[in-house]
Coordinates of C-alpha atoms in Angstrom, one line a residue:
X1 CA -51.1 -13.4 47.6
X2 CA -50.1 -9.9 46.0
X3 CA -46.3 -10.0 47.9
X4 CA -45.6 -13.5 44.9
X5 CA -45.6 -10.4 42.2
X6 CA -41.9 -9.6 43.6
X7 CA -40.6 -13.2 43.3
X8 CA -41.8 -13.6 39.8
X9 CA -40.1 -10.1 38.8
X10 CA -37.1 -10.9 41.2
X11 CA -37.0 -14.5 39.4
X12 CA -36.8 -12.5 35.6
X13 CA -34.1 -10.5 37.1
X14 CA -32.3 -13.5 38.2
X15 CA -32.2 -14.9 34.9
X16 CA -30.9 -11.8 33.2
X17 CA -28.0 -11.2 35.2
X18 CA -27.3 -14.7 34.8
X19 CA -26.4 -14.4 31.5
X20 CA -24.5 -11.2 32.5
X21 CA -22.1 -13.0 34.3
X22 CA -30.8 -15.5 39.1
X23 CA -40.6 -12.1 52.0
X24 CA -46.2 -9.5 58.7
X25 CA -47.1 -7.8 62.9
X26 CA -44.5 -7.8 65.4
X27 CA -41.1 -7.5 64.7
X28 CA -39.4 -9.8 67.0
X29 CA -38.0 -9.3 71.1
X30 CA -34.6 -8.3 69.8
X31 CA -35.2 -5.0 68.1
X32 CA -32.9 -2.9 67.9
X33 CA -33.8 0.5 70.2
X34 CA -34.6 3.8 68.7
X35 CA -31.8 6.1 69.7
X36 CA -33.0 9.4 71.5
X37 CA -33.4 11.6 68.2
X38 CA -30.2 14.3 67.8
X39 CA -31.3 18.1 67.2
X40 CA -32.3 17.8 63.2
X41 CA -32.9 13.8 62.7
X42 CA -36.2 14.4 62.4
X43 CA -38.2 17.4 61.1
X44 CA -41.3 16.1 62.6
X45 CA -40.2 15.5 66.4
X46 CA -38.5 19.3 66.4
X47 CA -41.2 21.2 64.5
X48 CA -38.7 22.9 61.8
X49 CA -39.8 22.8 58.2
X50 CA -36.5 21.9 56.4
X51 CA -35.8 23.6 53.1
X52 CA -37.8 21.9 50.2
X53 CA -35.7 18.5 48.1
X54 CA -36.9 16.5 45.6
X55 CA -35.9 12.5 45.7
X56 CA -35.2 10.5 42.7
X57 CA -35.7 7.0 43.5
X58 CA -35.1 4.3 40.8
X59 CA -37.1 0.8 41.0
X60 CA -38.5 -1.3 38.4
X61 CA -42.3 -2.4 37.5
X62 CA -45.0 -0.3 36.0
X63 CA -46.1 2.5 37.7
X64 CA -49.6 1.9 39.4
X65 CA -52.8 4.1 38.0
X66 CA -53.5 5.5 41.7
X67 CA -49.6 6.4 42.1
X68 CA -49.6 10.2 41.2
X69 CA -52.2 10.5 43.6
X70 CA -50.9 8.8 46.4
X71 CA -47.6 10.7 45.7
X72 CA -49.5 13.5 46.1
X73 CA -51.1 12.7 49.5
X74 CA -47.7 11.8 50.6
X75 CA -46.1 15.1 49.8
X76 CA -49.2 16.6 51.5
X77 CA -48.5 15.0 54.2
X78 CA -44.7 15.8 54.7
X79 CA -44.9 19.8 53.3
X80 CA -44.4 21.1 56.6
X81 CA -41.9 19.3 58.2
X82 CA -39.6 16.6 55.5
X83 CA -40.2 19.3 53.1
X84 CA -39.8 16.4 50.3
X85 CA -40.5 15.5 46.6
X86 CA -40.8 12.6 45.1
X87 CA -39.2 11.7 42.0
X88 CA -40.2 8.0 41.2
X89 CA -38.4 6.2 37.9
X90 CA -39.9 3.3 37.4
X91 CA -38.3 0.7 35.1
X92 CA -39.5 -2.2 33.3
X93 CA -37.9 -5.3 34.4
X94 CA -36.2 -6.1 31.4
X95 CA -34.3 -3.5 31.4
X96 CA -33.3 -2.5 35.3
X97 CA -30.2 -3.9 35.1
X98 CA -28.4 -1.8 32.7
X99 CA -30.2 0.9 33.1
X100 CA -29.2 0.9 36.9
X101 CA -25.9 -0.1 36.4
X102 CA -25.6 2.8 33.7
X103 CA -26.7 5.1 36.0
X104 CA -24.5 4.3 39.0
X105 CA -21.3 4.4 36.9
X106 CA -21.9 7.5 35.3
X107 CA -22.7 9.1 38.6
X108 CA -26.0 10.3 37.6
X109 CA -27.7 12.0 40.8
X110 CA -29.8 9.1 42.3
X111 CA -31.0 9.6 45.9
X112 CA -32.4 5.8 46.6
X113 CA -32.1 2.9 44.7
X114 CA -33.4 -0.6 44.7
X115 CA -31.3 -3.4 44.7
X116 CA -31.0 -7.4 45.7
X117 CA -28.0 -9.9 45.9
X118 CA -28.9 -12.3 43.4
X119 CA -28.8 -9.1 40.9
X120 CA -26.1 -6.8 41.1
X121 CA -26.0 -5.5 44.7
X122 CA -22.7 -7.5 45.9
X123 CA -20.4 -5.9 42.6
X124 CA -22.4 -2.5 42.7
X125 CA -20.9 -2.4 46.8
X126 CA -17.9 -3.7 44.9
X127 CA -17.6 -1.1 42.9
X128 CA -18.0 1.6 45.9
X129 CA -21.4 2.7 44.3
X130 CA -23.3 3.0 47.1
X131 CA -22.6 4.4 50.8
X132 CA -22.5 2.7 54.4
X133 CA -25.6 3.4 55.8
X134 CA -24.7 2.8 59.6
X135 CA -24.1 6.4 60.8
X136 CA -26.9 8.0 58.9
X137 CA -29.5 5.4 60.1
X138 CA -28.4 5.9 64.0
X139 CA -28.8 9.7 63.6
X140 CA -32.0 10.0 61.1
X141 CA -33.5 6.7 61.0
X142 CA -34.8 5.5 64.7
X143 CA -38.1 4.2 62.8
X144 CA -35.9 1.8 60.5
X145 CA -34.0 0.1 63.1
X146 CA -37.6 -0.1 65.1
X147 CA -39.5 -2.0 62.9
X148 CA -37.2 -4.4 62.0
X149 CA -35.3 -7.3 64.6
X150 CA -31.8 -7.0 65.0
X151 CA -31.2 -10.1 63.1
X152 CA -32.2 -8.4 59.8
X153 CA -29.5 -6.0 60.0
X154 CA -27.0 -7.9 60.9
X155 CA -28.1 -10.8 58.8
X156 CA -27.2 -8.4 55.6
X157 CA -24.4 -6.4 56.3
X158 CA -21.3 -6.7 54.0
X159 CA -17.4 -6.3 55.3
X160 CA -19.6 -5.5 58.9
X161 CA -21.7 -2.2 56.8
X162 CA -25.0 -1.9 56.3
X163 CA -24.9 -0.6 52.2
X164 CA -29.1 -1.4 51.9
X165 CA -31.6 -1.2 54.4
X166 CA -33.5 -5.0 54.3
X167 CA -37.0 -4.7 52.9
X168 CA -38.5 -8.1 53.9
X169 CA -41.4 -8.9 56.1
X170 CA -40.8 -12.1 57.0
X171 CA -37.7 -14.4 58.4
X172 CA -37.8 -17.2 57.0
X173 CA -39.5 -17.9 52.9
X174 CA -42.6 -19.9 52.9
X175 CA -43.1 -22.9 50.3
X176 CA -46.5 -24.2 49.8
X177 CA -48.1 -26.8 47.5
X178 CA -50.8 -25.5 45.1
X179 CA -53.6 -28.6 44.7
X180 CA -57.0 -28.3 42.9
X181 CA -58.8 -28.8 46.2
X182 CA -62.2 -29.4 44.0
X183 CA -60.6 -32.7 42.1
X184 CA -59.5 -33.7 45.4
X185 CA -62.9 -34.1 47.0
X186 CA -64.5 -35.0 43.9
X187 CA -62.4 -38.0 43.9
X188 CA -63.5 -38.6 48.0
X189 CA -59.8 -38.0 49.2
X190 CA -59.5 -36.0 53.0
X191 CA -57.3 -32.7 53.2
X192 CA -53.3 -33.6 52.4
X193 CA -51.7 -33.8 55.5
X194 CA -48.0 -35.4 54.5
X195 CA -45.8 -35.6 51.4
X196 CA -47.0 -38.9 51.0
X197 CA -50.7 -38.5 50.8
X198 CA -50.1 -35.9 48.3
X199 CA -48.3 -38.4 46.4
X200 CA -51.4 -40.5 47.1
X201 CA -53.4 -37.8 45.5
X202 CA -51.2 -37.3 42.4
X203 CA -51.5 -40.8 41.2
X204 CA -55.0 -40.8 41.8
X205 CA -55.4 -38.0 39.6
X206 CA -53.7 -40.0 37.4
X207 CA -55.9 -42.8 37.6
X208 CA -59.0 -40.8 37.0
X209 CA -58.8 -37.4 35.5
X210 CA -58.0 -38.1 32.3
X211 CA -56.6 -35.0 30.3
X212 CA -55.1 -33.7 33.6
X213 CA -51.2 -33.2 34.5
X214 CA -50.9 -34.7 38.6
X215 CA -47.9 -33.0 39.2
X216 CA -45.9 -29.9 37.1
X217 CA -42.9 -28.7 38.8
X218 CA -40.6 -26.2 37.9
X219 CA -36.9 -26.0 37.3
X220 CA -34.2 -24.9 39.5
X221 CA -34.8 -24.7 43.1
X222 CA -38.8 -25.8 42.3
X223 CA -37.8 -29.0 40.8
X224 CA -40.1 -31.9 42.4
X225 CA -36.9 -33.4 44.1
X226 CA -35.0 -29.7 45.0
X227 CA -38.5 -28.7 46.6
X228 CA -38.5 -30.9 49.0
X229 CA -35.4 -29.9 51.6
X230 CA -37.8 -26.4 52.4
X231 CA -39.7 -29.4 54.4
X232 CA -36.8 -31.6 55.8
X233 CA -36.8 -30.0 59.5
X234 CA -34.9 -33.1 60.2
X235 CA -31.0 -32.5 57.8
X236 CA -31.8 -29.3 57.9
X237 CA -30.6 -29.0 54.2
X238 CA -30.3 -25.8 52.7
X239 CA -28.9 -23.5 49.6
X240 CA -26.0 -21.8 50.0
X241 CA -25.4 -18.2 49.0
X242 CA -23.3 -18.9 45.9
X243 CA -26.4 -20.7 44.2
X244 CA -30.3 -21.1 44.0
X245 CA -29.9 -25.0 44.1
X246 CA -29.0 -27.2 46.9
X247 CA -25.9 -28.5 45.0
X248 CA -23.9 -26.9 47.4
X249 CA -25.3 -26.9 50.4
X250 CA -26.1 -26.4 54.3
X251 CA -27.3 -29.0 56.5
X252 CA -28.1 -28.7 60.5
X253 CA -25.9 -25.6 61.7
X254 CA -22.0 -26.8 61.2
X255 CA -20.3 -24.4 59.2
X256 CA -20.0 -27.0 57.1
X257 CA -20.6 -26.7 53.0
X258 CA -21.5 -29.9 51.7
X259 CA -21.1 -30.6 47.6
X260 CA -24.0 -33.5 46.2
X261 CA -21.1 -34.1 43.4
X262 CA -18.5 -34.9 46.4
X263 CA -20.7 -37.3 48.1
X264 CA -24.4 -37.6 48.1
X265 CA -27.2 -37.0 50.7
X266 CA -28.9 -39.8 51.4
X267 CA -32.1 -38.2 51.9
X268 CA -31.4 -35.9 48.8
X269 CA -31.1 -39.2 46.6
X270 CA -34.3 -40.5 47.9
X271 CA -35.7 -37.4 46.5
X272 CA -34.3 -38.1 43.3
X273 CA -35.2 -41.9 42.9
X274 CA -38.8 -40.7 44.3
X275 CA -38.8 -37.6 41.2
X276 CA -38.1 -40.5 39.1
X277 CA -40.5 -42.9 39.7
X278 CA -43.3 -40.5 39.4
X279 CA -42.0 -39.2 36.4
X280 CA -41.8 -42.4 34.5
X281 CA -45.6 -43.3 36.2
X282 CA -46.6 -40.3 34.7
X283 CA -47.6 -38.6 37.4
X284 CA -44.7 -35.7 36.9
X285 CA -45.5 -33.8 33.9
X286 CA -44.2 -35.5 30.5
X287 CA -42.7 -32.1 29.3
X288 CA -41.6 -30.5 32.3
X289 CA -38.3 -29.1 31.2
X290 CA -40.3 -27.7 28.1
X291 CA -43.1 -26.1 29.8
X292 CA -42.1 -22.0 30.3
X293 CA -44.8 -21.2 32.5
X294 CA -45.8 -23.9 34.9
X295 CA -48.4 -21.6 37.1
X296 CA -50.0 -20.2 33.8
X297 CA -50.7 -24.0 33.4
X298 CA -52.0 -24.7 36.4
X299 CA -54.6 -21.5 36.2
X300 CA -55.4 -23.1 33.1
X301 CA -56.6 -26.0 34.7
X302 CA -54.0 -28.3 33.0
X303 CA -52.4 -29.5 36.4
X304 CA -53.9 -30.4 39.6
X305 CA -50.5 -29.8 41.8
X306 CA -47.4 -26.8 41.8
X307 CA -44.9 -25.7 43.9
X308 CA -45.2 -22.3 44.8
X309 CA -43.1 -20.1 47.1
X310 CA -45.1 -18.2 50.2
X311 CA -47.5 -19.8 52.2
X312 CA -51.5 -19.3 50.9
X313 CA -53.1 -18.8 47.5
X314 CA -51.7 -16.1 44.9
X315 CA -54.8 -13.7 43.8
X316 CA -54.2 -14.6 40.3
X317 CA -53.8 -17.7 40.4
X318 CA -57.3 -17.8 42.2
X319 CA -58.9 -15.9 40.0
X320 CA -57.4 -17.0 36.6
X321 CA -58.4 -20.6 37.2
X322 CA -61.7 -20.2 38.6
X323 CA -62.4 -18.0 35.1
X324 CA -61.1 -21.2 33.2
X325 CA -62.8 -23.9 35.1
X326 CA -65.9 -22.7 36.3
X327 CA -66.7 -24.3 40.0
X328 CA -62.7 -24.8 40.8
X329 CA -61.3 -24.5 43.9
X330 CA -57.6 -24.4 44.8
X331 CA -56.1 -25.1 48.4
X332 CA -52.5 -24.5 50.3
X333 CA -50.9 -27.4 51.4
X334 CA -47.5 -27.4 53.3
X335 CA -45.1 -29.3 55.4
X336 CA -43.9 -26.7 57.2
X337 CA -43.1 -27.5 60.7
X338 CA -44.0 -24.0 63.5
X339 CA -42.1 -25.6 66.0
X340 CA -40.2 -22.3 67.5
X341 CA -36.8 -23.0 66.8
X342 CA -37.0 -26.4 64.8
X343 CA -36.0 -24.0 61.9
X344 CA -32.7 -22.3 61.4
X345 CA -32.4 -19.1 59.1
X346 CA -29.8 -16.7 58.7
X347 CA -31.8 -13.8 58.2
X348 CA -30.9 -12.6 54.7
X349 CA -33.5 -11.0 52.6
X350 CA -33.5 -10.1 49.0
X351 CA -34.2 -7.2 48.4
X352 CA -32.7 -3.7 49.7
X353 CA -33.1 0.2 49.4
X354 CA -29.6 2.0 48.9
X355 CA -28.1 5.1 48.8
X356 CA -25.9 5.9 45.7
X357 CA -22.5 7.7 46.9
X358 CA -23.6 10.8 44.5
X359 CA -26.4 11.2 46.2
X360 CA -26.5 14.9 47.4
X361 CA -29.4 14.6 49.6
X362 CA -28.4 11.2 52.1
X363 CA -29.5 12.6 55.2
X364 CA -33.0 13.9 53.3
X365 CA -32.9 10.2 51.8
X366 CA -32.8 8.4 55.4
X367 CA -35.1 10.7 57.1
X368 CA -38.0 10.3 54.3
X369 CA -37.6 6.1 54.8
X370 CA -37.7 6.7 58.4
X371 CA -41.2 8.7 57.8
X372 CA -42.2 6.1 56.0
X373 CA -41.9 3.8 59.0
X374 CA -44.7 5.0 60.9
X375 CA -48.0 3.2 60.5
X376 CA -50.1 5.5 58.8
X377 CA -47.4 6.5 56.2
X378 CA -46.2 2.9 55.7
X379 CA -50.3 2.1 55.3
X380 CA -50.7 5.1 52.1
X381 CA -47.0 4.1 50.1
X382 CA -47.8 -0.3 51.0
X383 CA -51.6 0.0 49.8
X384 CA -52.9 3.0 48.6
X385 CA -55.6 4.9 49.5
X386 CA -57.5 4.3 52.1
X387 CA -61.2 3.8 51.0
X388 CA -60.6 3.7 47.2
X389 CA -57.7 1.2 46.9
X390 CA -58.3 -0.9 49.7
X391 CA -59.8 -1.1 53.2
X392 CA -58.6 -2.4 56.9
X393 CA -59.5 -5.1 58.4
X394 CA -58.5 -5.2 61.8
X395 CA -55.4 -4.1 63.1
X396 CA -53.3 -5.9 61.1
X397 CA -55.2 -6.7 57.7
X398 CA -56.5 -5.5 54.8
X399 CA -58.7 -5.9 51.2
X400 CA -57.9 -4.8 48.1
X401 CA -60.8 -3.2 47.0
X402 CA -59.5 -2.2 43.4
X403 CA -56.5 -2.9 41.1
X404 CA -55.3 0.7 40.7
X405 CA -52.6 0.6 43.1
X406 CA -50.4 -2.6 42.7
X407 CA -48.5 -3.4 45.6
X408 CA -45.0 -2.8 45.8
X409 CA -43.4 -2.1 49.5
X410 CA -41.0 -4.7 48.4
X411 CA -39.0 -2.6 46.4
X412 CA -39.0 0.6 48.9
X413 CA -40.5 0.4 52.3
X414 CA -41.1 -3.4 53.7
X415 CA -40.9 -4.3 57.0
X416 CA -42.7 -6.8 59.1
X417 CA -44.0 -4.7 62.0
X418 CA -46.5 -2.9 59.8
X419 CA -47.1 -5.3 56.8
X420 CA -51.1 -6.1 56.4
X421 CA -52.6 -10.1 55.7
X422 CA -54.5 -10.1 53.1
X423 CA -57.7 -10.8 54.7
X424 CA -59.0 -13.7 51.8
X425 CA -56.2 -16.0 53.0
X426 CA -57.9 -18.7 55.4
X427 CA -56.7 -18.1 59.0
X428 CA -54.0 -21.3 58.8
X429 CA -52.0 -19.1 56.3
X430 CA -52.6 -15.6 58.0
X431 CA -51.0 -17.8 61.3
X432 CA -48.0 -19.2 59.5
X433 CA -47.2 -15.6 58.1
X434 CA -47.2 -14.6 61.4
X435 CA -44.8 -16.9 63.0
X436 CA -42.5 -16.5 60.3
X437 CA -42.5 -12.6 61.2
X438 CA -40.8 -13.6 64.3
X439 CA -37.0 -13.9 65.0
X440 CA -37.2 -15.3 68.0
X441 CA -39.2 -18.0 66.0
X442 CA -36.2 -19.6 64.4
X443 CA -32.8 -20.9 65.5
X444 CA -29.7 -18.3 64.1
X445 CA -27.8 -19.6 61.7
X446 CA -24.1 -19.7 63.0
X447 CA -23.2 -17.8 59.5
X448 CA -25.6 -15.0 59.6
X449 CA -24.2 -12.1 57.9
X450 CA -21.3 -14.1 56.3
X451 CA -21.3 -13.1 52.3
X452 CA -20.0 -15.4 49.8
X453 CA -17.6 -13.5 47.4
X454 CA -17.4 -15.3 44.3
X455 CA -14.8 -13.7 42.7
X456 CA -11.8 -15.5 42.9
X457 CA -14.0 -18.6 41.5
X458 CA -15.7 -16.5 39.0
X459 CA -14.7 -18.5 35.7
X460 CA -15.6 -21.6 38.1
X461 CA -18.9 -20.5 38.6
X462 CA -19.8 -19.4 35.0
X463 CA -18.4 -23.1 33.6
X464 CA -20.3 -25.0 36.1
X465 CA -23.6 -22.9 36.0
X466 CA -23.5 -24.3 32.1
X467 CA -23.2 -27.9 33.3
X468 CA -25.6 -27.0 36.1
X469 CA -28.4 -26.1 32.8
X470 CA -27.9 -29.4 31.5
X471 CA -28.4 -31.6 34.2
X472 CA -29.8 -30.3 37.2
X473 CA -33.6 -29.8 36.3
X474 CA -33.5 -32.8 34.4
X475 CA -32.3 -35.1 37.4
X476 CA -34.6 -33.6 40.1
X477 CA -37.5 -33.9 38.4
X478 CA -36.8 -37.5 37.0
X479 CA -36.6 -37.0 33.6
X480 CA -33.8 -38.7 33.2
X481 CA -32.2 -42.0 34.8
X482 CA -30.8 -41.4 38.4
X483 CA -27.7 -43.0 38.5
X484 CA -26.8 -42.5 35.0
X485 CA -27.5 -38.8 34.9
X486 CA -26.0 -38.3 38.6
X487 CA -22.6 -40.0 37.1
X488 CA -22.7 -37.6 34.1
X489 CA -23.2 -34.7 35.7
X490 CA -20.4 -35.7 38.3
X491 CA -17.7 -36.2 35.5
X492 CA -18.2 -33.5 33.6
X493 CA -19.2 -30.2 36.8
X494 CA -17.5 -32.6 39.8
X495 CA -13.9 -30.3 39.4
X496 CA -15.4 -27.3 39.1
X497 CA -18.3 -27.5 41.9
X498 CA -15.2 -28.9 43.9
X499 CA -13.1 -25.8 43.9
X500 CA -16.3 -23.5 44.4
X501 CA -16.9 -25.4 47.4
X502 CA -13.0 -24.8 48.3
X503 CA -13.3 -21.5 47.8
X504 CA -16.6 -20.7 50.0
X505 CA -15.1 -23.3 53.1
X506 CA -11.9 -21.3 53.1
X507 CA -14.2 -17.8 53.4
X508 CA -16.3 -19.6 56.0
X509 CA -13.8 -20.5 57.9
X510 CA -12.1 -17.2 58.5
X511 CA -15.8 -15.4 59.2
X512 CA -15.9 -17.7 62.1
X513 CA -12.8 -17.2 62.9
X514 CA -14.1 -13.1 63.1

């Protein structure tokens, strides 16, 4: 699906700041109300033409072929009422970081700005770079608070402000299975219903496609045996915010953070010994921890399984394989249990637009997002033009029809009220999408809209993160011995994970005391 493009950028991003110091229809029966519009929140509801600003809006990516012209329309559009330019920097990913962070402490005029958590959000609000968003979104932005639930909002907010409006269509992140569904029936194995019959279908691959990887994880939070707690509906086991692995971690709704170093999940070590086993059958890939890009393998048609985040089947994935092994076929396969309410979220999304303090033009800034949360408008900026870039399908679809306008709401304009299915995706995933749309789908997470501050455990966290590299990836994907690589990794990082895990308790406990 075209929304994965933001995970694998988010995921570069991730790993830069790293070394700097690391997702459709209704929105949900709790929205939030649209407040009756004061005189002036909204050119277009009192007829007045405002005085003519132009925008400078900061993300990062390439800048799409059809984007001048969309711009264009968009402008059209808003010349007699928003009055509004655009001014769109785009910046390649390697360099957003510094060249954001450059711009926000030298107070360069910036009107909107996209940022996320696991980059540099948290310190940026540290630093009092960007303003509260709370007043100016009552009085100019009705159509933001609309289109998303309640929960988003306050899901996101830091020291109770809103400092980034939530761009996110869903509630909940998706995690699917990639399998070559052609090897699969040419072996005379049924559609993978459980972990253990994919399992079943790994070592069978083993068995008789010679030449072909069964299984190729990742590392991090997509190693085989980290993977697995997005389908344990059961513990309820979940990452905290102060890292992407489940080292630290949530389980059921307690309030509770639990430390794998200070005593170890059961059902987390049968992950492990499991991730073993397969490795040493040689079902797990024998390089694993060497391979760089394990989905470029996989459209190679060197693995038959990968984990994937989303639900469905990325486009390029699709489209790359089926180019390098004529007559392949690649299917979805989750565990993810649609039970309303068997799943708990806390709401948080990753990626937000903000206003920079030096703005000049905040109210301008507000009441351009809000115009572009009405259908139509959301519809040109999310995919284009209509007729040349893609096409609807339905109410709530669409089809690419060309590659000259990459999609990119992520990083300006999402929200699940008016975010489209791609209409290829079979109509399991398109259903799954949907339900995950839905806050009243899921059970709140008692710590919605608590923020970890890692500060006073920063040293903590840069020491353990370089144990963390030397173990973690290796353990969860069974590369190395269980036991013996759990008791390593627990001398040497077992101090230090202990005091981060302090640290976040003792903030825990005095949000719930709030």
């Amino acid at each position: 699906m075209r929304k994965n493009k933001w995970f694998a950028g988010l995921a570069s991003l991730i790993v830069l700041t790293t070394t700097l110091a690391a997702c459709s229809g209704g929105s949900g029966k709790t929205e939030t109300p649209a407040p009756s519009a004061p005189s002036g929140s909204t050119a277009g509801e009192t007829g007045k033409t405002l005085d003519p600003v132009t925008l400078k809006i900061m993300m990062w990516g390439n800048r799409p072929a059809d984007f001048d012209k969309v711009l264009a329309e968009a402008e059209s559009r808003m010349k007699d009422t928003l009055n509004v330019k655009l001014d769109v920097v785009f910046v390649p990913v390697s360099d957003i970081v510094q060249k954001s962070q450059m711009a926000l402490a030298s107070g360069e005029e910036i009107d909107l700005i996209w940022d996320s958590p696991l980059v540099s959000m948290n310190s940026n609000i540290a630093s009092g770079y960007y303003e509260p968003l709370d007043e100016l979104l009552a009085q100019y932005g009705p159509n933001i608070l609309a289109t998303r639930p309640a929960e988003m909002f306050e899901g996101n907010k830091v020291n109770g402000k809103t400092y980034g409006i939530p761009l996110g269509a869903s509630q909940y992140f998706g995690y699917t299975y990639l399998v070559r569904q052609d090897i699969r029936e040419k072996l005379g194995i049924g559609p993978i219903k459980t972990y253990d019959e994919l399992v079943q279908f790994a070592y069978a691959v083993k068995q008789k496609e010679a030449g072909l990887v069964p299984m190729l994880p990742s590392t991090s939070f997509f190693s085989e045996a980290s993977f697995r707690s997005r389908f344990d509906q059961d513990t309820q086991i979940r990452r905290t915010q102060a890292m992407s692995t489940i080292m630290l971690y949530y389980k059921n709704n307690d309030g509770i953070v639990y430390n794998l170093l200070d005593e170890m999940e059961p059902t987390v070590w049968d992950w492990i010994v499991n991730a073993r086993r397969m490795y040493q059958d040689g079902v797990i890939h024998p390089d694993v921890l060497a391979v760089k890009d394990y989905e470029g393998e996989f459209s190679g048609g060197k693995a038959a399984i990968i984990p994937v985040n989303d639900f469905g089947v990325k486009d390029n994935i699709q489209q790359a394989l089926a180019k390098n092994v004529p007559g392949s076929k690649v299917e979805a396969v989750t565990f993810f249990d649609s039970t309303p309410k068997k799943n708990i979220t806390n709401f948080s999304q990753w990626n937000f637009i903000s206003i920079p303090v030096t703005s000049k033009h905040k109210e301008r800034a507000i009441q351009f997002l809000n115009w572009t949360q009405e259908k139509d408008n959301y519809d040109l900026l999310a995919y284009g033009l209509k007729g040349k870039n893609w096409e609807a399908i339905g109410e709530d679809k669409y089809k690419p029809l060309d590659a000259d306008y990459a999609w990119f709401p992520y990083l300006w304009i999402w929200n699940p009220t008016f975010e489209r299915f791609d209409a290829s995706q079979t109509d399991e995933v398109v259903e799954l999408n949907r339900f995950i749309k839905e806050a009243d789908n899921f059970e709140k997470d008692i710590l919605t809209g608590f923020q970890f501050d890692s500060q006073p455990v920063l040293n903590e966290m840069t020491k353990y993160k370089t144990i963390e590299d030397k173990y973690y990836a290796a353990l969860f994907n069974g590369v190395m011995d269980s036991q013996t690589g759990y008791d390593n990794f627990k001398s040497e990082a077992g101090p230090t994970l202990k005091k981060i895990q302090q640290e976040m308790q003792k903030q825990i406990d005095a949000f719930l005391k709030r």
